[in-house]
mmCIF file of C-alpha atoms in Angstrom:
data_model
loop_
_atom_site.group_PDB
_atom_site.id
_atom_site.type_symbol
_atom_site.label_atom_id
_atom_site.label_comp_id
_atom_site.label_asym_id
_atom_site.label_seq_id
_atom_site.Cartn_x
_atom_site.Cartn_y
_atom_site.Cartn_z
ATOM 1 C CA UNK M 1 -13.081 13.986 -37.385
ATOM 2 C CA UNK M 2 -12.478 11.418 -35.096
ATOM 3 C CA UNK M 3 -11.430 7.995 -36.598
ATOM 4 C CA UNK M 4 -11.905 4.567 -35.873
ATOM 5 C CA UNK M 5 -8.971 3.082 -33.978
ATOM 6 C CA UNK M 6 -6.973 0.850 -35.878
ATOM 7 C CA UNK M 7 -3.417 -0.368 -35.189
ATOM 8 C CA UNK M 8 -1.247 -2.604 -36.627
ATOM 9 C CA UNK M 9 -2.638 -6.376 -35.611
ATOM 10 C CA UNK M 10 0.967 -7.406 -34.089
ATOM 11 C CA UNK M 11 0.913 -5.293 -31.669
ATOM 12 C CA UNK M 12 -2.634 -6.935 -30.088
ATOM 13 C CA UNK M 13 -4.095 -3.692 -29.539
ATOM 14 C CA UNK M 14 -7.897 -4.586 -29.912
ATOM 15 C CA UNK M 15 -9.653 -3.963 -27.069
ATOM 16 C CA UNK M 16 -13.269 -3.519 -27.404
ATOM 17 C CA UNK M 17 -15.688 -2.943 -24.036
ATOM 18 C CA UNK M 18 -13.339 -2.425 -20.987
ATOM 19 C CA UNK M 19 -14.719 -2.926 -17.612
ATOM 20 C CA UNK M 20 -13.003 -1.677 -13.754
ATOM 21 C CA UNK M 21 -13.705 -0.177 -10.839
ATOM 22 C CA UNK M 22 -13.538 2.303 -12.394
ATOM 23 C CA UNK M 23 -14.578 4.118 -15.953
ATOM 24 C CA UNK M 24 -12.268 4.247 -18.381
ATOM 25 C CA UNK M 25 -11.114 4.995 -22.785
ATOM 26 C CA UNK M 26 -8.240 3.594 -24.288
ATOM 27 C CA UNK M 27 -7.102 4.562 -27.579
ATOM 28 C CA UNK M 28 -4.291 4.007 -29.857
ATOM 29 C CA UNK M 29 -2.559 5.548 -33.379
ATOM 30 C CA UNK M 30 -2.894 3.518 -36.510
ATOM 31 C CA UNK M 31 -0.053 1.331 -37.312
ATOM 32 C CA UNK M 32 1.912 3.876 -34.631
ATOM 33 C CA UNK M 33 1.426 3.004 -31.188
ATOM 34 C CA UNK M 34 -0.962 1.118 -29.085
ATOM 35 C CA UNK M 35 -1.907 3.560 -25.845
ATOM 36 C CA UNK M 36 -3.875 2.524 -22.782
ATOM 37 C CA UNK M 37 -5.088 5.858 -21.395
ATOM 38 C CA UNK M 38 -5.711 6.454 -17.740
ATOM 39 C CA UNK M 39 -8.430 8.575 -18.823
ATOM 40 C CA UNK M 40 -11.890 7.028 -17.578
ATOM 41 C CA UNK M 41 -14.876 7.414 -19.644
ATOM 42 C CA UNK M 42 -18.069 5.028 -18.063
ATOM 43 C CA UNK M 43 -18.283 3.971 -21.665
ATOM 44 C CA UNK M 44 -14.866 2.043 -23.087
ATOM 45 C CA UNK M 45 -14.338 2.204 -26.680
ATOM 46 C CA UNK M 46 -11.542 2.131 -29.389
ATOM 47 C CA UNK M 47 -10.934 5.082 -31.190
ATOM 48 C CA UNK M 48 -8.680 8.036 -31.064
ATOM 49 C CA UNK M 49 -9.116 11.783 -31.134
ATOM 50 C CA UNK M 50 -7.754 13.248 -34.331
ATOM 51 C CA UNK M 51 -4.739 15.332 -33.490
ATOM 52 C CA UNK M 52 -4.781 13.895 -29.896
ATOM 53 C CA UNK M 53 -1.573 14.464 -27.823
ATOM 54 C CA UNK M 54 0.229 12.610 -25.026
ATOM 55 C CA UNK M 55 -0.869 12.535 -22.082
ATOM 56 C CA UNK M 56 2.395 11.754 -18.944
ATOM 57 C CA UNK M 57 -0.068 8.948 -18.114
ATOM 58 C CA UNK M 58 -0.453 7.171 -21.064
ATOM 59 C CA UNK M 59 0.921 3.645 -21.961
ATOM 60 C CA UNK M 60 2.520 3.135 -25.052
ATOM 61 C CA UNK M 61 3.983 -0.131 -27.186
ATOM 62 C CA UNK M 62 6.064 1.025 -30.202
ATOM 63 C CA UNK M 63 6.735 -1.136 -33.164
ATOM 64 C CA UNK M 64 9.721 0.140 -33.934
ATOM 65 C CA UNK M 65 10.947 -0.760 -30.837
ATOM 66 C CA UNK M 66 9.812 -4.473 -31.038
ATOM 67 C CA UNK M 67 6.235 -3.217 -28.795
ATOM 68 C CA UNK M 68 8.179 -2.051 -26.166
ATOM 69 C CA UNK M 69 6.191 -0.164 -23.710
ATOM 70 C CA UNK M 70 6.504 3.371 -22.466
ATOM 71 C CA UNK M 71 5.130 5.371 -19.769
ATOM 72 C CA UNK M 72 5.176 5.901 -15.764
ATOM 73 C CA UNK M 73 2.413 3.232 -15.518
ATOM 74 C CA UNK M 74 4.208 0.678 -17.997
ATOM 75 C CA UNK M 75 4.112 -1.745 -14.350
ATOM 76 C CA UNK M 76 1.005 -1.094 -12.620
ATOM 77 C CA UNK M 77 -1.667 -2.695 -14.960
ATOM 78 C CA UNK M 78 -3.272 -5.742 -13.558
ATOM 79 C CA UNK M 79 -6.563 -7.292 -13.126
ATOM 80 C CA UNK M 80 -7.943 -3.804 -12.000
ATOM 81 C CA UNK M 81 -8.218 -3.197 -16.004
ATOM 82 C CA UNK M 82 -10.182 -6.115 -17.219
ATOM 83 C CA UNK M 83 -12.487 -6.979 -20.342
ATOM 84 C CA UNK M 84 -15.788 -8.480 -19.675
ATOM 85 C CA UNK M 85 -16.864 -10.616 -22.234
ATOM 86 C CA UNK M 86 -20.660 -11.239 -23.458
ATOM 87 C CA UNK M 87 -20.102 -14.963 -22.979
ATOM 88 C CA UNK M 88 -19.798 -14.859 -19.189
ATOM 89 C CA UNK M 89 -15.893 -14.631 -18.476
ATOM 90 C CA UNK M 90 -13.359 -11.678 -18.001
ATOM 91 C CA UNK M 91 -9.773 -11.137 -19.180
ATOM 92 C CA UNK M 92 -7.264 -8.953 -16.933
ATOM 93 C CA UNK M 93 -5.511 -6.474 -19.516
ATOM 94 C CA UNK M 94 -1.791 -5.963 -18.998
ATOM 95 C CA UNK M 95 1.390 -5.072 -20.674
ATOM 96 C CA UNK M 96 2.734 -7.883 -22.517
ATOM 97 C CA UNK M 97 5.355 -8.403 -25.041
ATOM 98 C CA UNK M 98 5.229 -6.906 -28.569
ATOM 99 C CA UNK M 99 2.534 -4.706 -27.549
ATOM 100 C CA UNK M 100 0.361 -7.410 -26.462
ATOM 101 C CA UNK M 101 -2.236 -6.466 -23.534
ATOM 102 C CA UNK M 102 -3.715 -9.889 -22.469
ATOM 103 C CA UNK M 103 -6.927 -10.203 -25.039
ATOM 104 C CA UNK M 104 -8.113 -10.419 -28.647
ATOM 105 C CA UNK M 105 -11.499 -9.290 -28.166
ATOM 106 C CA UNK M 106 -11.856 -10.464 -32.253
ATOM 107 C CA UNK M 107 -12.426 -13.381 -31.010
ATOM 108 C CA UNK M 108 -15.930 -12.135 -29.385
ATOM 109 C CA UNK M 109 -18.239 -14.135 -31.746
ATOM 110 C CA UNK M 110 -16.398 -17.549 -31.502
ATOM 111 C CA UNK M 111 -16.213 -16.971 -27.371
ATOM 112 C CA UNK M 112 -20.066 -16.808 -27.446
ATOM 113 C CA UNK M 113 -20.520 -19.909 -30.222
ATOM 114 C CA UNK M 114 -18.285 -21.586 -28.144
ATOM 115 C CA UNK M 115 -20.205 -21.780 -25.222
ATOM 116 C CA UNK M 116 -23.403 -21.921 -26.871
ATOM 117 C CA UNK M 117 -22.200 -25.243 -28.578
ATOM 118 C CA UNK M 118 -20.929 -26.339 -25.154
ATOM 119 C CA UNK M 119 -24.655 -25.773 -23.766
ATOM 120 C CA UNK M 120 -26.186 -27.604 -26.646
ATOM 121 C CA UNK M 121 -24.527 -30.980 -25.598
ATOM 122 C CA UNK M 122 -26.786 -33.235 -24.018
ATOM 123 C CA UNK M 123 -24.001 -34.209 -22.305
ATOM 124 C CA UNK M 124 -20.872 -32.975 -20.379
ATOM 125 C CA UNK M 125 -18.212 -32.564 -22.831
ATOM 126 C CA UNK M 126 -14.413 -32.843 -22.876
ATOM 127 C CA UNK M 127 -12.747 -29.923 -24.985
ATOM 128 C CA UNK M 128 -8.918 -29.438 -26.174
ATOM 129 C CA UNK M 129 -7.872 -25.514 -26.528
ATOM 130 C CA UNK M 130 -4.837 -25.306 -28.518
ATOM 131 C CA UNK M 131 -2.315 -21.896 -28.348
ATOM 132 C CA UNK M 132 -4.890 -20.922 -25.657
ATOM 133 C CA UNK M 133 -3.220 -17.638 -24.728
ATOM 134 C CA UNK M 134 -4.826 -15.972 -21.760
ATOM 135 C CA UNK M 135 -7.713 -18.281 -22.085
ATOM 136 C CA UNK M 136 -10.705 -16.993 -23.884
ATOM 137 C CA UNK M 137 -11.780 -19.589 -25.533
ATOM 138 C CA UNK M 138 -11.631 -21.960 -22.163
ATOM 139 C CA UNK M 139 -13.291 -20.064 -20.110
ATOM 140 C CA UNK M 140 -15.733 -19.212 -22.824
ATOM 141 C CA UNK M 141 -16.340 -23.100 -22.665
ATOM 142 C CA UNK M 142 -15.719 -23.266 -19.039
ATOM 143 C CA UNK M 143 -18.637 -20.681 -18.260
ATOM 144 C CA UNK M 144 -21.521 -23.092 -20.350
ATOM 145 C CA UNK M 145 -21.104 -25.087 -16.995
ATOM 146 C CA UNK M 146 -20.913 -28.186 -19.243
ATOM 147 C CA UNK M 147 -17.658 -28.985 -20.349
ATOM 148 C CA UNK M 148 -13.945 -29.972 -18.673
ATOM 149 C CA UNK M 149 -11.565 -28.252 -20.354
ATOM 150 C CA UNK M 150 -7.814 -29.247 -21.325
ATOM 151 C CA UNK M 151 -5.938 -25.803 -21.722
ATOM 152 C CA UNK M 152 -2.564 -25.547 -23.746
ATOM 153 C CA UNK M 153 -0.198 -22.747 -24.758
ATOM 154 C CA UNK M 154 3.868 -23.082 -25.053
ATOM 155 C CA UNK M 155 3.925 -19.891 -22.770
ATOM 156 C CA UNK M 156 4.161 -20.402 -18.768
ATOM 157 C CA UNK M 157 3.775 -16.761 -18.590
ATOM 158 C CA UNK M 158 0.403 -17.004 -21.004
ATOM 159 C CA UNK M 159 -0.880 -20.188 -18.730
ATOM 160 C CA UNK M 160 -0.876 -18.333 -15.715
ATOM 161 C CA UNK M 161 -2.351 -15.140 -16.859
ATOM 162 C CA UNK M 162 -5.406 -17.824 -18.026
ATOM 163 C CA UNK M 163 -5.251 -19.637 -14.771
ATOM 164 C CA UNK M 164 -5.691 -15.875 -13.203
ATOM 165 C CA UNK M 165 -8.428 -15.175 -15.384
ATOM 166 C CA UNK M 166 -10.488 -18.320 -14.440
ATOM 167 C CA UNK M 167 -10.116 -16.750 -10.654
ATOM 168 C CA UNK M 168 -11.185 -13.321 -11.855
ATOM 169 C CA UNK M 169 -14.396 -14.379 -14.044
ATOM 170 C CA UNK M 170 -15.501 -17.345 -10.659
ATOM 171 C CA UNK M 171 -14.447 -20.670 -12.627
ATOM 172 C CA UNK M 172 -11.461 -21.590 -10.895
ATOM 173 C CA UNK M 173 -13.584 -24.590 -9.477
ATOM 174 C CA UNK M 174 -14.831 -25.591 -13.109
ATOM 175 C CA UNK M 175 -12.694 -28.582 -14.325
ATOM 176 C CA UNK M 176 -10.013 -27.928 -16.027
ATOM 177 C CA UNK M 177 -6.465 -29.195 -17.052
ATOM 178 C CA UNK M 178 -3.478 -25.769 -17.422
ATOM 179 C CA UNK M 179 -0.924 -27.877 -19.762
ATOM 180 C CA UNK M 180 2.486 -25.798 -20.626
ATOM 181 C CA UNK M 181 3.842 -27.655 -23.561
ATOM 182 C CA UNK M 182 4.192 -27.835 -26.837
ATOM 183 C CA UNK M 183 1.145 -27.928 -29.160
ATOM 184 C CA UNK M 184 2.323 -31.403 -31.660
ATOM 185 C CA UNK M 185 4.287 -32.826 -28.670
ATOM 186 C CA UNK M 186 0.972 -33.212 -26.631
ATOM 187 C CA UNK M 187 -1.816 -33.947 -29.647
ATOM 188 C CA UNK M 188 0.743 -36.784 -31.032
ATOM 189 C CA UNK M 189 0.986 -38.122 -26.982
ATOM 190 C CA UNK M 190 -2.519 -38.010 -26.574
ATOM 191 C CA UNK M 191 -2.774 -40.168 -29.965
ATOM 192 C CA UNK M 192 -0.920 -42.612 -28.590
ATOM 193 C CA UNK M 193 -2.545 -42.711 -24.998
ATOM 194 C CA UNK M 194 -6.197 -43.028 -26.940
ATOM 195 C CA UNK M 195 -7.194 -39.451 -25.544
ATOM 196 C CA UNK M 196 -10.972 -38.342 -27.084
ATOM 197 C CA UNK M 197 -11.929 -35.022 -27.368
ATOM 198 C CA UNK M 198 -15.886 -33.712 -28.148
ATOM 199 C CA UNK M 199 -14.674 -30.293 -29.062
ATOM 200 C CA UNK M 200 -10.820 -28.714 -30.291
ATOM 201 C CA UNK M 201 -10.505 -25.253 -30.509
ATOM 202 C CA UNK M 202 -7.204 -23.148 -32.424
ATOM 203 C CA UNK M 203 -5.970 -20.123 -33.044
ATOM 204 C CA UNK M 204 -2.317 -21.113 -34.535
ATOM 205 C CA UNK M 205 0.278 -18.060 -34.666
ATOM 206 C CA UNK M 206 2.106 -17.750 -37.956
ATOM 207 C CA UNK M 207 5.398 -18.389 -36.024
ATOM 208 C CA UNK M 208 6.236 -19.057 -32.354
ATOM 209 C CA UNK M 209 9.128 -21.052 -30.654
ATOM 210 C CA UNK M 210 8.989 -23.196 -27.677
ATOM 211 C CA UNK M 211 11.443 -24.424 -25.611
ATOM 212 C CA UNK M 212 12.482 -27.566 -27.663
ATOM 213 C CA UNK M 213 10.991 -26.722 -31.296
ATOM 214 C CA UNK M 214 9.784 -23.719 -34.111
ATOM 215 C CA UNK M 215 6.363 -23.662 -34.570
ATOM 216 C CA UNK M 216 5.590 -22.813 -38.689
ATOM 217 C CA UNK M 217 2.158 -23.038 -39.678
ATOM 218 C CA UNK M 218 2.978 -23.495 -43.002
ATOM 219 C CA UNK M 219 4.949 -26.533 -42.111
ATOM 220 C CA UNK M 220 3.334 -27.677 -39.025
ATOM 221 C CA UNK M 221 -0.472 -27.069 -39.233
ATOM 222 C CA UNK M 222 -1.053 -29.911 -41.781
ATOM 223 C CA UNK M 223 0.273 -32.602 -39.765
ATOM 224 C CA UNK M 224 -1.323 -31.199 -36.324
ATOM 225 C CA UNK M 225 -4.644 -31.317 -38.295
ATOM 226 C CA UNK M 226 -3.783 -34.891 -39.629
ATOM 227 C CA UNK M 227 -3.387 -35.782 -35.470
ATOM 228 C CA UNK M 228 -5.595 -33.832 -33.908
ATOM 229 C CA UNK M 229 -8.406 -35.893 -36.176
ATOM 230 C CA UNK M 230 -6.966 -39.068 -34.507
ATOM 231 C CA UNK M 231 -7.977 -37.354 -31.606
ATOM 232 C CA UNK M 232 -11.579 -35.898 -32.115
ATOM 233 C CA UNK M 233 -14.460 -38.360 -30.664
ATOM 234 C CA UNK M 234 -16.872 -40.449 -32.819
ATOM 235 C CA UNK M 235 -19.558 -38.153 -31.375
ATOM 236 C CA UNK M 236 -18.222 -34.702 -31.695
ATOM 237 C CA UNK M 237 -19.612 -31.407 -30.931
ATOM 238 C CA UNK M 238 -17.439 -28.624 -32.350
ATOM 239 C CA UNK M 239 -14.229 -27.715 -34.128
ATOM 240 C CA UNK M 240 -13.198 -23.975 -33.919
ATOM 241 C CA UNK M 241 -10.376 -23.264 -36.287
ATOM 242 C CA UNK M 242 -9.155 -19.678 -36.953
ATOM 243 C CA UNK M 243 -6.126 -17.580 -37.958
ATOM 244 C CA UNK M 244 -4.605 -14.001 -37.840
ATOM 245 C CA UNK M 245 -1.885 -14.842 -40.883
ATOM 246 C CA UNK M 246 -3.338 -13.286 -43.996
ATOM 247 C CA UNK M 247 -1.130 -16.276 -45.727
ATOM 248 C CA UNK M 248 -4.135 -18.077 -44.471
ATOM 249 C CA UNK M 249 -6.960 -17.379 -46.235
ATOM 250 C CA UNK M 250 -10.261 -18.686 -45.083
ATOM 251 C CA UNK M 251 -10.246 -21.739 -47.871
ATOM 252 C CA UNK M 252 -7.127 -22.993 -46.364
ATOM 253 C CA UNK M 253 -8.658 -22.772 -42.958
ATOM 254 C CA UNK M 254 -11.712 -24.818 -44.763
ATOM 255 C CA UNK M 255 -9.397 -27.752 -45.500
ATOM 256 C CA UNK M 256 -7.714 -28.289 -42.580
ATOM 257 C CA UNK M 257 -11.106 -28.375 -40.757
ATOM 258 C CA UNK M 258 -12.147 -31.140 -43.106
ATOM 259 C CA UNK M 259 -9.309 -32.921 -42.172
ATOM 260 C CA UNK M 260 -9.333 -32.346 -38.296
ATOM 261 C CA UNK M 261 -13.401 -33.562 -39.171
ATOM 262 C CA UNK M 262 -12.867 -36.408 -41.499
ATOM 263 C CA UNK M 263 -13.529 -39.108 -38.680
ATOM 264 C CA UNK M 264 -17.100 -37.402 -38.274
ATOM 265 C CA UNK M 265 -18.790 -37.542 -41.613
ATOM 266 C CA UNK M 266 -21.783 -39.526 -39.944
ATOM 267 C CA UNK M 267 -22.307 -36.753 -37.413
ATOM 268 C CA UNK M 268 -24.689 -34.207 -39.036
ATOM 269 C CA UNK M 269 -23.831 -30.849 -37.763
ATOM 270 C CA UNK M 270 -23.097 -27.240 -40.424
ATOM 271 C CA UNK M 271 -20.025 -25.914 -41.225
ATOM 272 C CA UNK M 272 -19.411 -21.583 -40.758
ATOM 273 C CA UNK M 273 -16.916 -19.381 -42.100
ATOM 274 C CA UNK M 274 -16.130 -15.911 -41.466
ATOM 275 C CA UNK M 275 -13.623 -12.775 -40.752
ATOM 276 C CA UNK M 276 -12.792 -11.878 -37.432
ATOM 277 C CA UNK M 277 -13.901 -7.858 -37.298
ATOM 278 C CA UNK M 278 -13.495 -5.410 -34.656
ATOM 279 C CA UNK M 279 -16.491 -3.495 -35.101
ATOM 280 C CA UNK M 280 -15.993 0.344 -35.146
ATOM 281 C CA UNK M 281 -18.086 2.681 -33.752
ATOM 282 C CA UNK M 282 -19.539 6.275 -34.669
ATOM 283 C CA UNK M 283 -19.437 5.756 -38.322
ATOM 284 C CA UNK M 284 -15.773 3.991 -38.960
ATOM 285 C CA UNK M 285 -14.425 1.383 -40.478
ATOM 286 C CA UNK M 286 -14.253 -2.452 -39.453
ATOM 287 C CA UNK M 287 -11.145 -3.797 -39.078
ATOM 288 C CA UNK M 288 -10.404 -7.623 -40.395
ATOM 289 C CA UNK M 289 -8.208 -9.101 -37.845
ATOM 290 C CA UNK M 290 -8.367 -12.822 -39.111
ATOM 291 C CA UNK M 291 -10.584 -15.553 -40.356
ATOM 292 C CA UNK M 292 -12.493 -18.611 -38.602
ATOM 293 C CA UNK M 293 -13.731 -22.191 -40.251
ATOM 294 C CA UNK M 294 -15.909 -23.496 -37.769
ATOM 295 C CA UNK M 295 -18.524 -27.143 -37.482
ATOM 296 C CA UNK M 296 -20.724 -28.276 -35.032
ATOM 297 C CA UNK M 297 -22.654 -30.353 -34.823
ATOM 298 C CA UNK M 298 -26.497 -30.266 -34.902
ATOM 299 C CA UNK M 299 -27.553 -26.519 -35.846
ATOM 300 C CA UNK M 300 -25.501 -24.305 -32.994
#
């Protein structure tokens, strides 16, 4: 039998529909390895051969070697292997750190809400994307061709890949602000320089450390929520919370939305909750990556 591919979600192997010049499969070993094969299919999916071997071109991260890749190929992947997304923007795939490949394609739902609340603005919007990463989520709101985007991660490395990936999906030219700092640092500057924001989006890691501080979302998520509603407009359109920690269950998610949203109780709008699922295919299980608490406002 062949089974659905599932691998541990540290190692960020969760790639759904792959796109390239080419045709191509990547599959990977549950909680074992994560293996980009340069074996093209035309169809991309995730799953893995029962009893499949090694191939000398395959690329694999090991967790018990901190994700470490392996393989001839380990340097050669680039924005030749990219992920098209159904919300109008592409990701380049690459070997990152900890088995990381450049996209969290779990995120597929809240990269099409996104820009479908972006289009439902009746006016241009200005949107905050916290622990951006390789940029999903901006370009997501980038691509609605209605919204000027302020993108954050403590990464250089993580702000460039995005800035790349707004040049490989056309929206280089959409506005938009590539900010390499710290996530509190900024939101409690911004406070203090009376910066608005229609829309916030983030996906907090459990644990991540900058150049000058920790980040511990046990510890800091509560007050960034407390700031980040001094920073939400009195006419917003969205907050997108979500989380890969199962120490954060979707209630706790729930309550620091109502706090980011407390400033817009006379805005009518529906709040959504939900897991983040890579959906298998051919019969397989789903596989929860993390939840989302989500408002916006009217009926997006």
């Amino acid at each position: 039998d062949e089974e659905a591919l599932i691998a541990r979600p540290r190692l960020g192997a969760r790639l759904g529909h792959l796109s390239q010049p080419a045709s191509g499969w990547l599959g990977c070993a549950m909680g074992l390895e994560t293996r980009l094969v340069q074996r093209w299919l035309l169809h991309c999916g995730i799953r893995r051969a029962a009893g499949a071997g090694r191939d000398e071109d395959d690329l694999v991260a090991r967790p018990e070697a901190d994700g470490a890749w392996e393989g001839a190929r380990a340097n050669q992947l680039g924005e030749q292997w990219y992920m098209a997304s159904e919300a109008g923007f592409s990701l380049g795939l690459w070997p990152g750190q900890n088995g990381q490949v450049g996209a969290f394609p779990e995120q597929g739902t809240n990269w099409r809400w996104l820009r479908s609340a972006c289009e439902a603005s009746p006016r241009r919007i200005r949107v905050l994307n916290l622990f951006g990463y390789t940029g999903g989520s901006s370009l997501a709101c980038l691509a609605s061709r209605n919204a000027d985007v302020t993108h954050l991660d403590g990464a250089r490395a993580a702000v460039s890949r995005a800035r790349s990936n707004a040049e490989l999906s056309g929206l280089s030219g959409e506005p938009v602000r590539w900010i390499v700092d710290d996530a509190l640092t900024y939101v409690r500057r911004a406070a203090r320089r009376g910066e608005r924001y229609d829309g916030i989006v983030l996906d907090p890691p459990a644990f991540g450390r900058g150049a000058k501080r920790e980040w511990r979302i046990d510890r800091d998520l509560p007050l960034l929520s407390g700031l980040l509603a001094e920073v939400l407009s009195d006419d917003p359109s969205f907050v997108l919370l979500s989380a890969h920690d199962p120490r954060w269950p979707v209630a706790a998610l729930d309550g620091q939305l109502r706090e980011i949203t407390r400033g817009a109780s006379a805005v009518r709008g529906r709040c959504e909750r939900g897991e983040m699922l890579l959906r298998a295919r051919g019969g397989g299980r789903d596989l929860p990556m993390g939840v989302y608490s989500r408002w916006a406002a009217g009926t997006v």
